[in-house]
Coordinates of C-alpha atoms in Angstrom, one line a residue:
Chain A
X1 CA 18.0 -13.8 13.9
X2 CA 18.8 -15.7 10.9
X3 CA 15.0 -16.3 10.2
X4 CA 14.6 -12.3 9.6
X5 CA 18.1 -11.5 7.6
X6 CA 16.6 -14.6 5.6
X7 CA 13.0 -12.8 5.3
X8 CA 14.8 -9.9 4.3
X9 CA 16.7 -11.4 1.8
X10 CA 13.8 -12.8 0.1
X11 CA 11.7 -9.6 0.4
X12 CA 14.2 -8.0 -1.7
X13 CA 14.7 -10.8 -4.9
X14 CA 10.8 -10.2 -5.3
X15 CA 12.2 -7.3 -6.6
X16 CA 13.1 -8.7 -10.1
X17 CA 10.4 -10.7 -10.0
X18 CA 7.5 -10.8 -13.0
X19 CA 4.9 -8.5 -11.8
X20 CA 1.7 -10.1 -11.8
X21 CA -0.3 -6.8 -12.2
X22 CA -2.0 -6.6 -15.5
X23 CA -1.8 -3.1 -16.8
X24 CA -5.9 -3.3 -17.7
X25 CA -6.6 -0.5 -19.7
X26 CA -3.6 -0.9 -22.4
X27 CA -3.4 -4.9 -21.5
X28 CA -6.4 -7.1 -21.9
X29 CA -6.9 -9.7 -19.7
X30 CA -7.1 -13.7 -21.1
X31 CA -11.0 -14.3 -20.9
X32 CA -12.0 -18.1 -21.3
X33 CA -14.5 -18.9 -24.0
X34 CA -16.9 -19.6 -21.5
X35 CA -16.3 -16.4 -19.3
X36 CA -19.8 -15.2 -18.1
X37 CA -19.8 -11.7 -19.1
X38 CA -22.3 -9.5 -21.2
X39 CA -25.6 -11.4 -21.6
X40 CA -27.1 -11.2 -25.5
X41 CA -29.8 -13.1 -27.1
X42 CA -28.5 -14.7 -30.7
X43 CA -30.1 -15.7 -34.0
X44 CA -30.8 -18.7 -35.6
X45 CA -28.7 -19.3 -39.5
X46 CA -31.9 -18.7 -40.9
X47 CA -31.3 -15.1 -39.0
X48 CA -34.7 -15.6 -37.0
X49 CA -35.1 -14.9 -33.1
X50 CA -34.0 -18.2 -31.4
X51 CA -35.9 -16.6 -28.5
X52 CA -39.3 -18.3 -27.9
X53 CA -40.1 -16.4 -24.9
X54 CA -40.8 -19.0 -22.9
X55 CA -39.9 -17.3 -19.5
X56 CA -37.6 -19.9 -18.3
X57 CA -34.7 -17.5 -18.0
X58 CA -36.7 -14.8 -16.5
X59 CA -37.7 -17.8 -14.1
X60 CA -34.8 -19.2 -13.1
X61 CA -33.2 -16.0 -12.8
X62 CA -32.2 -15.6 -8.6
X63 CA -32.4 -12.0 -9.0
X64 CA -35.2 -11.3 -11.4
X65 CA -33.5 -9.3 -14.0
X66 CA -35.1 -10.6 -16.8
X67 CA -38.0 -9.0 -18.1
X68 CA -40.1 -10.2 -20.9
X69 CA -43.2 -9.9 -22.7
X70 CA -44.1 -13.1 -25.1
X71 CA -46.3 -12.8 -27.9
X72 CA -47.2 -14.5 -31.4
X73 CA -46.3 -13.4 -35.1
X74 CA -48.9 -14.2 -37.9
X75 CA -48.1 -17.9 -38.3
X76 CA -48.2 -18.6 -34.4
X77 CA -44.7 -18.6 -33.7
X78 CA -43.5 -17.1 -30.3
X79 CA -41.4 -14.7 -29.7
X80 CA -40.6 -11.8 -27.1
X81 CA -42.2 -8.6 -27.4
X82 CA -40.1 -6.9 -25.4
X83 CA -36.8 -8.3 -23.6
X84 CA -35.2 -6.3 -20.6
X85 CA -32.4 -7.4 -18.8
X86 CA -31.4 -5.4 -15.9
X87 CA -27.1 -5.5 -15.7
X88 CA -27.1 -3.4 -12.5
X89 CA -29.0 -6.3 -11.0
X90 CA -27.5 -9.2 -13.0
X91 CA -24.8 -11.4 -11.3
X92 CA -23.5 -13.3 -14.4
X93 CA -24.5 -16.6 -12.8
X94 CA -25.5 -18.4 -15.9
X95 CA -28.4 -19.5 -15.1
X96 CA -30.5 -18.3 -18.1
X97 CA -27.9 -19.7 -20.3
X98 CA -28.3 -23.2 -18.9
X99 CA -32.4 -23.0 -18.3
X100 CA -32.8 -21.9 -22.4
X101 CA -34.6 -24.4 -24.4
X102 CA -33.7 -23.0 -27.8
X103 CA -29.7 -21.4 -26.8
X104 CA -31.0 -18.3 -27.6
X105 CA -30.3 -16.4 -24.7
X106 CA -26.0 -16.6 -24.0
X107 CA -23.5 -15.0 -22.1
X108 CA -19.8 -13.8 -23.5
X109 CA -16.7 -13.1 -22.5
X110 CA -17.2 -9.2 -22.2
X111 CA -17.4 -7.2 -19.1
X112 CA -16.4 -4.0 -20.3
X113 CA -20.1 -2.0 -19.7
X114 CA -19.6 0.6 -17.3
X115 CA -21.6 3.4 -17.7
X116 CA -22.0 6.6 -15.8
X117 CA -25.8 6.4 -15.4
X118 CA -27.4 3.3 -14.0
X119 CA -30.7 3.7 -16.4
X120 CA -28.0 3.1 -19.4
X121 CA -27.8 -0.3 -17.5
X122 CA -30.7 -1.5 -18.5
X123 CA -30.7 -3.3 -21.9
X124 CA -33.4 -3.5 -24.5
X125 CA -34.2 -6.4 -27.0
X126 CA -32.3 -4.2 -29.6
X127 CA -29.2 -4.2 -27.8
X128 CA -29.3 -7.6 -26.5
X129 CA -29.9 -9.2 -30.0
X130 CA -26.8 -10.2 -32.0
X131 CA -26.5 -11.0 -35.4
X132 CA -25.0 -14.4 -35.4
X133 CA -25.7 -17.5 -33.7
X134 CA -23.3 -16.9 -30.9
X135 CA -21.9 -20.3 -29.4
X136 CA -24.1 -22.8 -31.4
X137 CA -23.7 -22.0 -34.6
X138 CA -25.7 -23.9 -37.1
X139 CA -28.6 -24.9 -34.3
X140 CA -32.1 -23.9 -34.8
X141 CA -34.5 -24.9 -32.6
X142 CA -36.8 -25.0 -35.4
X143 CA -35.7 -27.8 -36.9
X144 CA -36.3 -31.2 -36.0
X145 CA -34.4 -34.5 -36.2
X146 CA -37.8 -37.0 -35.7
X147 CA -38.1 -40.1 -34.2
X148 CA -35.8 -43.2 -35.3
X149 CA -38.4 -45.4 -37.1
X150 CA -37.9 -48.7 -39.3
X151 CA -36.3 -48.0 -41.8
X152 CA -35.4 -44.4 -40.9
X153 CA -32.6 -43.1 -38.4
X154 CA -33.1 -40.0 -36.9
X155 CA -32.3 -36.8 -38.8
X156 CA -32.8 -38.9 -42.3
X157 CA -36.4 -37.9 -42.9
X158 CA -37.6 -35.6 -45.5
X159 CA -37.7 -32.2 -43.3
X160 CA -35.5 -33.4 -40.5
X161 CA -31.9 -32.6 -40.0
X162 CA -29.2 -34.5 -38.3
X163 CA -29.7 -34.5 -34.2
X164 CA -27.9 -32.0 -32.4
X165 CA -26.2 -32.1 -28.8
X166 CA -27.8 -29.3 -26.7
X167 CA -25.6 -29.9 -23.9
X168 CA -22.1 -29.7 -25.7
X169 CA -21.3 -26.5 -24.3
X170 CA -22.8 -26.8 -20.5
X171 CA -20.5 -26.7 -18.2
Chain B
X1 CA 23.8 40.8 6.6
X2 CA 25.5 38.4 4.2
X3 CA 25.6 35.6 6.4
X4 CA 22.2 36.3 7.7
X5 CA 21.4 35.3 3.9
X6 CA 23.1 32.3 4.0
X7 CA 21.9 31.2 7.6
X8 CA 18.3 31.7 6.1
X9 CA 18.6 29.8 3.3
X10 CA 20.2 26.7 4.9
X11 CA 17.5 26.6 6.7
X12 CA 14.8 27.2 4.4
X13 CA 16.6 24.6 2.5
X14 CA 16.8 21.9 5.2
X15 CA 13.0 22.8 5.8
X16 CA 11.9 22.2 2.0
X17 CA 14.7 19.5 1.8
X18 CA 13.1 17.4 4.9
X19 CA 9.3 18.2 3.7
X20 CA 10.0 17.4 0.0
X21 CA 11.9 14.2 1.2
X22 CA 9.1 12.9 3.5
X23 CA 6.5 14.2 0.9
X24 CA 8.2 12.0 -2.1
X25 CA 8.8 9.1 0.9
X26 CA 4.9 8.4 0.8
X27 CA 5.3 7.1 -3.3
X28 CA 8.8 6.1 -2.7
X29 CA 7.1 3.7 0.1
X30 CA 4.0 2.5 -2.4
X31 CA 6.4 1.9 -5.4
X32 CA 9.0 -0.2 -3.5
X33 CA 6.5 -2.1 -1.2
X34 CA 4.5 -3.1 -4.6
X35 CA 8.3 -3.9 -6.2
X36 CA 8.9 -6.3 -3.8
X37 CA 5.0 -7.7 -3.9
X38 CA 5.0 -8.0 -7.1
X39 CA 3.0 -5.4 -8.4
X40 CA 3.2 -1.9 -9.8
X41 CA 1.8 0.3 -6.9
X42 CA 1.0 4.1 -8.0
X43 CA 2.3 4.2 -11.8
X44 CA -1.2 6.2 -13.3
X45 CA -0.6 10.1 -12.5
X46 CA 2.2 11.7 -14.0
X47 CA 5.6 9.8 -14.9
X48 CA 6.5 6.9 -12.9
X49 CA 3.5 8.2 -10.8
X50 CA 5.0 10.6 -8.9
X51 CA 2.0 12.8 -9.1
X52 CA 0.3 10.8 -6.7
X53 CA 2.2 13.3 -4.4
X54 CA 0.3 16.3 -5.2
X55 CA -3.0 14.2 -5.8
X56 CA -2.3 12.8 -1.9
X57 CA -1.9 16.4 -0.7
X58 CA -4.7 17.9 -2.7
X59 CA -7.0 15.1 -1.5
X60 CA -5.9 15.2 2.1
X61 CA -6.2 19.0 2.4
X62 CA -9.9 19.0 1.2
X63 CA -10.8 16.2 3.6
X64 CA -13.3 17.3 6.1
X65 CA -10.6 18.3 9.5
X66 CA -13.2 16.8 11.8
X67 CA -12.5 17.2 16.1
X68 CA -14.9 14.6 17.6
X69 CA -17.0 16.1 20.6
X70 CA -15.6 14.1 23.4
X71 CA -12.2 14.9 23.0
X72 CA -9.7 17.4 24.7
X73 CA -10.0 20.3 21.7
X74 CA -6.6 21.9 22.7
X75 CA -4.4 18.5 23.1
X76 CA -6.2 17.1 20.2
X77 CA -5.2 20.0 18.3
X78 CA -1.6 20.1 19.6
X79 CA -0.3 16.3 18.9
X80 CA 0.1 16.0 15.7
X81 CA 2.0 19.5 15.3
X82 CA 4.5 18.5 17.9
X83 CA 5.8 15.6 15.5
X84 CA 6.2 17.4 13.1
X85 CA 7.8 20.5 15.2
X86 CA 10.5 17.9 16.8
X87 CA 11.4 15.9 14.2
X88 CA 11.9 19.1 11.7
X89 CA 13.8 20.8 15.0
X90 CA 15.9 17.7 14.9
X91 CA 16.8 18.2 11.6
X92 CA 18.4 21.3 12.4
X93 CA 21.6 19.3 13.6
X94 CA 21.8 17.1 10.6
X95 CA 24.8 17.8 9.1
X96 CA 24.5 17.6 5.6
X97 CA 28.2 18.2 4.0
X98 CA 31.0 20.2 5.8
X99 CA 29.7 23.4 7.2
X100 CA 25.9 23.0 5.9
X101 CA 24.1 22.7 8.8
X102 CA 21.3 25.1 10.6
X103 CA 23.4 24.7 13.5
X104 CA 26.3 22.6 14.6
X105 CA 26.2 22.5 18.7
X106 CA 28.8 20.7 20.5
X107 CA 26.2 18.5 22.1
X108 CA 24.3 18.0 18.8
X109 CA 23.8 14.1 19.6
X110 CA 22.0 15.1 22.5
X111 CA 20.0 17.7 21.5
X112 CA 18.8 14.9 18.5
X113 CA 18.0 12.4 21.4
X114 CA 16.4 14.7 23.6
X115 CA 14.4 15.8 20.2
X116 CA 13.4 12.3 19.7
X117 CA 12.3 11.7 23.1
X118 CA 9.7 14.7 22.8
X119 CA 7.9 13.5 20.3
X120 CA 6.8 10.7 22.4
X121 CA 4.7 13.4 23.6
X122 CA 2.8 13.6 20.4
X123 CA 1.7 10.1 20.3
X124 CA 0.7 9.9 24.3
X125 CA -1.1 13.5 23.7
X126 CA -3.0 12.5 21.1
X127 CA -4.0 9.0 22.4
X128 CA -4.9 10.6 25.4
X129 CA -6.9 13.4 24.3
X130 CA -9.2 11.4 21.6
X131 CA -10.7 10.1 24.6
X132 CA -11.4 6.5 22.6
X133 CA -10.2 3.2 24.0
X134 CA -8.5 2.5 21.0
X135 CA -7.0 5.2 20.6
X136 CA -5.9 4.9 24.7
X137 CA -5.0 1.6 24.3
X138 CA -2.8 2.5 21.4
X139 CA -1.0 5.6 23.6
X140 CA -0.1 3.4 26.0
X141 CA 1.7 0.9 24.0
X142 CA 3.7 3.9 22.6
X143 CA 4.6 5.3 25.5
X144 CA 5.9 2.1 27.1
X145 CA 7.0 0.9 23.6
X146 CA 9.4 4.2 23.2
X147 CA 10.3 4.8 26.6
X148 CA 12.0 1.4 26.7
X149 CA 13.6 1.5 23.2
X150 CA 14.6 5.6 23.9
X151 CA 17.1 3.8 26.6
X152 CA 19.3 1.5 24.8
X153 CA 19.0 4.4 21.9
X154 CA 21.3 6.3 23.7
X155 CA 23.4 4.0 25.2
X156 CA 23.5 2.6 21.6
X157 CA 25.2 6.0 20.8
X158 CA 27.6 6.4 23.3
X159 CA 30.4 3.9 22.0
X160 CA 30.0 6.7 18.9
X161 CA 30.8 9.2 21.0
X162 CA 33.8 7.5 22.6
X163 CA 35.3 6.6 19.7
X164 CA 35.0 10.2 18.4
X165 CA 35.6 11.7 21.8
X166 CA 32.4 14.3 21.1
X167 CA 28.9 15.0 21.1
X168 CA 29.4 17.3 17.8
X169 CA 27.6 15.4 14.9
X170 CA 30.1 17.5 12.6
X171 CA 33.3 15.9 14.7
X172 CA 31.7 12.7 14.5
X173 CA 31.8 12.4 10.9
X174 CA 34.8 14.1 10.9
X175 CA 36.5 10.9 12.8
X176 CA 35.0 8.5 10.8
X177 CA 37.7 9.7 7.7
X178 CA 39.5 6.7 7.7
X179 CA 37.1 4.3 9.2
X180 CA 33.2 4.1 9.2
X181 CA 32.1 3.6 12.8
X182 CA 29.8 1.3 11.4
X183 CA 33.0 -1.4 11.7
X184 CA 34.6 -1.0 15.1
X185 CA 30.8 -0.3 16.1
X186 CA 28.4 -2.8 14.7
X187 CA 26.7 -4.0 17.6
X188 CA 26.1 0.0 18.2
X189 CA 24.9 0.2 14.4
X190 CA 22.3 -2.6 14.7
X191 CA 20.9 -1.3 18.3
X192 CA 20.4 1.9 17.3
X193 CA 18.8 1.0 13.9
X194 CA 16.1 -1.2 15.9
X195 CA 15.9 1.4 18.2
X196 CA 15.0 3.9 15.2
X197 CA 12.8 1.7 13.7
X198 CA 10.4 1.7 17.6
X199 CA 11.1 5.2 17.7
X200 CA 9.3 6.0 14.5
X201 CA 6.6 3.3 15.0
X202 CA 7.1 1.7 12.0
X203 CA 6.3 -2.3 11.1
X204 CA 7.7 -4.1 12.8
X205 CA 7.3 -2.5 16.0
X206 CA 4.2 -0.2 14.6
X207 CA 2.0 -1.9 17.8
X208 CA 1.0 1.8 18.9
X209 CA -0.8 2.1 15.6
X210 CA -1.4 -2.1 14.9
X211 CA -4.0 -0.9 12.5
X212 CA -5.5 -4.7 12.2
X213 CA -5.7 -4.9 15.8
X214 CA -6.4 -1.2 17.2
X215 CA -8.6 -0.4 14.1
X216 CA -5.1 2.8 14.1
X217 CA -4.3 3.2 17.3
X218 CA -3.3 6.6 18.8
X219 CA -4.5 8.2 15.7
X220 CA -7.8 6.6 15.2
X221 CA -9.8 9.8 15.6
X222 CA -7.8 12.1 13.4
X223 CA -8.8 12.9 10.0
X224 CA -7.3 15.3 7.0
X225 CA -4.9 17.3 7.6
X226 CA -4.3 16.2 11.2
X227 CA -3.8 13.0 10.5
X228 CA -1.8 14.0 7.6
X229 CA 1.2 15.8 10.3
X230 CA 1.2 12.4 11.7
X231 CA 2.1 10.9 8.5
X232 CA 4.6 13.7 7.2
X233 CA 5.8 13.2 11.3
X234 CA 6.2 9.7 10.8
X235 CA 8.2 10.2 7.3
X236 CA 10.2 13.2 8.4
X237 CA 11.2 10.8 11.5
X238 CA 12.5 8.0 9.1
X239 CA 14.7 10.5 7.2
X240 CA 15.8 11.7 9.8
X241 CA 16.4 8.2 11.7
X242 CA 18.0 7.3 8.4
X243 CA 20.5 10.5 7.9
X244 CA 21.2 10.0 11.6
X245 CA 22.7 6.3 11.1
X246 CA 24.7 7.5 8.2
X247 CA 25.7 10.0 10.2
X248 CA 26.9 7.7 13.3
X249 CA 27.8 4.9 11.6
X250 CA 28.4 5.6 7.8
X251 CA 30.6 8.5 7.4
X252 CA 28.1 10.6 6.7
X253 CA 28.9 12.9 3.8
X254 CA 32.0 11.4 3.3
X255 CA 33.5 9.7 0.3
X256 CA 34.9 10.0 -3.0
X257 CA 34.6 11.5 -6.4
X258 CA 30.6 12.7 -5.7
X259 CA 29.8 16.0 -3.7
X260 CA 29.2 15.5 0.2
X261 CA 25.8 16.6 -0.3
X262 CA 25.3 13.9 -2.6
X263 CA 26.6 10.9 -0.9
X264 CA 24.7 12.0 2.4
X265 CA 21.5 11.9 0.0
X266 CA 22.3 8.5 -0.9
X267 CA 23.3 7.1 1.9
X268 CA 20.2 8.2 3.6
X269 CA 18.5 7.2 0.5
X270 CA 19.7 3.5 1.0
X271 CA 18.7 3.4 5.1
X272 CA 15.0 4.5 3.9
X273 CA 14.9 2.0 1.5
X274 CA 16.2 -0.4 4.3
X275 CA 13.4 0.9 6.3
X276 CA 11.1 0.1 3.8
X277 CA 12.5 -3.6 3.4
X278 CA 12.0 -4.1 7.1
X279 CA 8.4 -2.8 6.6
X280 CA 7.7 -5.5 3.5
X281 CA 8.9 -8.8 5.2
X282 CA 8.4 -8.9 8.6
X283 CA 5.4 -9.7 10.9
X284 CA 4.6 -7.8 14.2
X285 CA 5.6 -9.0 17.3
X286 CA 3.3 -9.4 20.3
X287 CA 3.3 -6.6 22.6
X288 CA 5.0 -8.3 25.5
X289 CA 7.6 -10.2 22.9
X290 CA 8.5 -6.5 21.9
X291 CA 9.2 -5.2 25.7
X292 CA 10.7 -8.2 26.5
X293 CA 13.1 -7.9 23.8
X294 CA 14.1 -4.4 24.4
X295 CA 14.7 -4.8 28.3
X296 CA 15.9 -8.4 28.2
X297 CA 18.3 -8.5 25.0
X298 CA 19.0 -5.1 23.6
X299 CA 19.5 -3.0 26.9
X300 CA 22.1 -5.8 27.8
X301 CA 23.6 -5.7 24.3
X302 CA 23.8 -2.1 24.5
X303 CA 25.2 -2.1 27.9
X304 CA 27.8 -4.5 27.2
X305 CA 28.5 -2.6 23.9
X306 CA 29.3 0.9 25.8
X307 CA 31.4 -1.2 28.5
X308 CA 33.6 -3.2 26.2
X309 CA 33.9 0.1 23.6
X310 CA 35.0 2.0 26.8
X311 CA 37.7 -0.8 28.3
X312 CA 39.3 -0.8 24.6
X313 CA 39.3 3.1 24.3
X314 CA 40.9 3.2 27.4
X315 CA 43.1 0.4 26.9
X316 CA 44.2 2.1 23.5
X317 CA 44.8 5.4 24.9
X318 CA 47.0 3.9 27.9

């Protein structure tokens, strides 16, 4: 008897309780910095593709929604020909992120992409490229650190630049 | 011809009244079960979301009225109007302020019970006639459910009528000028609340319907607008549960300062949202707890309650 009046009773102080609903729409939610949301493919500083389509993304990918079509600029350098991700399919696991040699391809915090026709879904190269660097700014892929030799550290050489940590940002 | 006037349009205003009320109960009933969860509940259409009314009833009368094959046409299409027909007949003895009432019969209390007891009808009927073991399974835990709580409902009621020596709900609230029955009669108050609460199948004694266990019990097979009169039945029933114990036990349209239309509203008002309390923090019993506790405690209780009210009329009166 005393368990319900007591169940009652603290029923009714939820009532001036802080509502945890957040009103969406008018009141954005807190997204973390490393919220997997809207996939886009970034630039070097140089303002280059960082993409060297090298597939690993479209391999690791568990439900194939990368598409891409690699091919070769004058001086031999790499880079997509076309880039298709597939957001109806995607699951915003990550996995490109992680698998991408050169940090081109990243995700943000953004999930606001609804759209009232699943084609619209699909994103080209155009709309996936940025132009910043996204989470890594200042890396380029492109450059190169060398080898520590005598007399040289690594990163002191002519055309090398100072190491950096590829892993700084993996979870 | 005059009266005739006024006769129609206390009851076309006790009709819209109820409908309105049990209409507005089904937002009243999301906003103050997401109060007390911590959330907003329907807040989108219209101010304060009371929209979501006419957006329910819009929705719910273009929803495909499907009869399933199998089951009894005729009782199937029956049930759910005979809610809604008793509960709103019941309303006819509500007395709503001194001389506003549809009709005001010296044996009003009965005529409410007796009311209340037909609608058990509805639920059996309906269970019956969907010809789905759920749905079965669900009329049978009604009809045992409110056959034993209809008993001490009555009994619950008679140390009322003792203590205001009639069956007239308008000389019941009369006697209560100087003291709300709800004092002298508390044990009555709290037996016949329970009692309400099984009559109109709500948590916690909502086993008939036990939507997590009986998928929704005797009303599993109805859709739109059917299964709509079982949810304006079901709100109609806890206005009407809820004017009854002001009624009884709160002095019904008496008070001070405020019209006696007004404070009948609010008391009323303040049983629903009691209703809706009960609905937000407790669990449902087991099936056999909740017999058990109607034939083992609250017949007893209720029993005592008429005996000892009785002995101390007489004793009084000698």
């Amino acid at each position: 008897m005393w368990s319900i009046i007591k169940a009652l009773i603290i029923t009714f102080r939820h009532a001036f309780r802080q509502r945890v609903t957040i009103q969406y729409p008018e009141e954005k939610p807190y997204l973390a910095p490393r919220w997997r949301g809207r996939i886009i493919l970034s630039r070097d500083p140089d303002g280059g593709e960082r993409c060297v389509a090298c597939y690993l993304c479209s391999a690791v990918c568990p439900v194939q929604c990368i598409a891409l079509q690699a091919t070769e600029d004058a001086s031999g350098r790499r880079y997509p020909e076309f880039f298709r991700i597939n957001f109806s399919r995607c699951i915003f696991c990550g996995e490109c992120e992680e698998a991408c040699p050169t940090c081109a391809i990243q995700l943000t915090p953004d999930f606001e992409m609804s759209e009232y026709e699943r084609k619209n879904l699909v994103y080209e190269k155009e709309h996936l490229l940025i132009s910043g660097c996204g989470k890594y700014p200042g890396y380029n892929f492109y450059r190169q650190a060398g080898l520590a030799i005598k007399g040289k550290g690594k990163g002191e050489g002519d055309q090398e630049s100072p190491p950096v940590d590829v892993l700084s940002l993996l979870p | 011809m005059r009266m005739m006037i006024g006769q129609l349009s206390v009851i076309f205003g006790v009709l819209i009244a109820a409908l309105t009320a049990a209409a507005f109960l089904i937002w009243l009933e999301r906003r103050l079960l997401a109060l007390w969860q911590d959330r907003y509940g329907p807040n989108r259409a219209g101010p304060f979301g009371l929209l979501q009314v006419p957006a329910d009833m819009i929705k719910i009368f273009f929803k495909e009225d499907w009869i399933p094959p199998f089951a009894d046409r005729q009782l199937f299409v029956a049930a759910p109007a005979i809610i809604t027909i008793t509960v709103l007949l019941s309303f006819a003895v509500v007395p709503f302020a001194p001389g506003i009432a549809v009709i005001s019969p010296d044996l009003g209390l009965l005529f409410f019970l007796g009311m209340s007891s037909l609608a058990v009808y509805s639920v059996a009927l309906a269970g019956i006639s969907s010809n789905n073991k759920y749905s079965l399974i669900g009329a049978l835990r009604a009809l045992a459910q409110l056959l034993s709580y209809e008993v001490f409902m009555g009994l619950s009621l008679m140390g009322v009528v003792m203590l205001a020596g009639s069956f007239n709900l308008n000389k019941i609230v009369e006697a209560q000028r100087h003291l709300w029955f709800v004092i002298p009669q508390f044990p009555g108050f709290i037996l016949f609340f329970i009692a309400g609460i099984a009559e109109t199948h709500r948590l916690p004694f909502d086993l008939p319907e036990a939507e997590s266990e009986l998928s929704a019990g005797f009303h599993c097979e109805y859709s739109g607008m059917k299964f709509g009169m079982f949810f304006v039945g079901e709100y109609l029933s806890i206005t009407l549960i809820s004017a009854m114990t002001a009624t009884f036990f709160f002095g019904g349209w008496q008070g001070p300062l405020l019209p006696p239309v007004i404070w009948f509203a609010l008391k009323t008002f303040a049983f629903i949202c009691l209703f809706i309390l009960i609905r937000a923090s407790l669990p449902r019993p087991r099936y056999d707890q909740l017999l058990a506790f109607a034939w083992k405690l609250l017949l007893p209780l209720a029993l005592l309650n008429v005996l000892i009210t009785a002995a101390i009329v007489l004793a009084l009166e000698r």
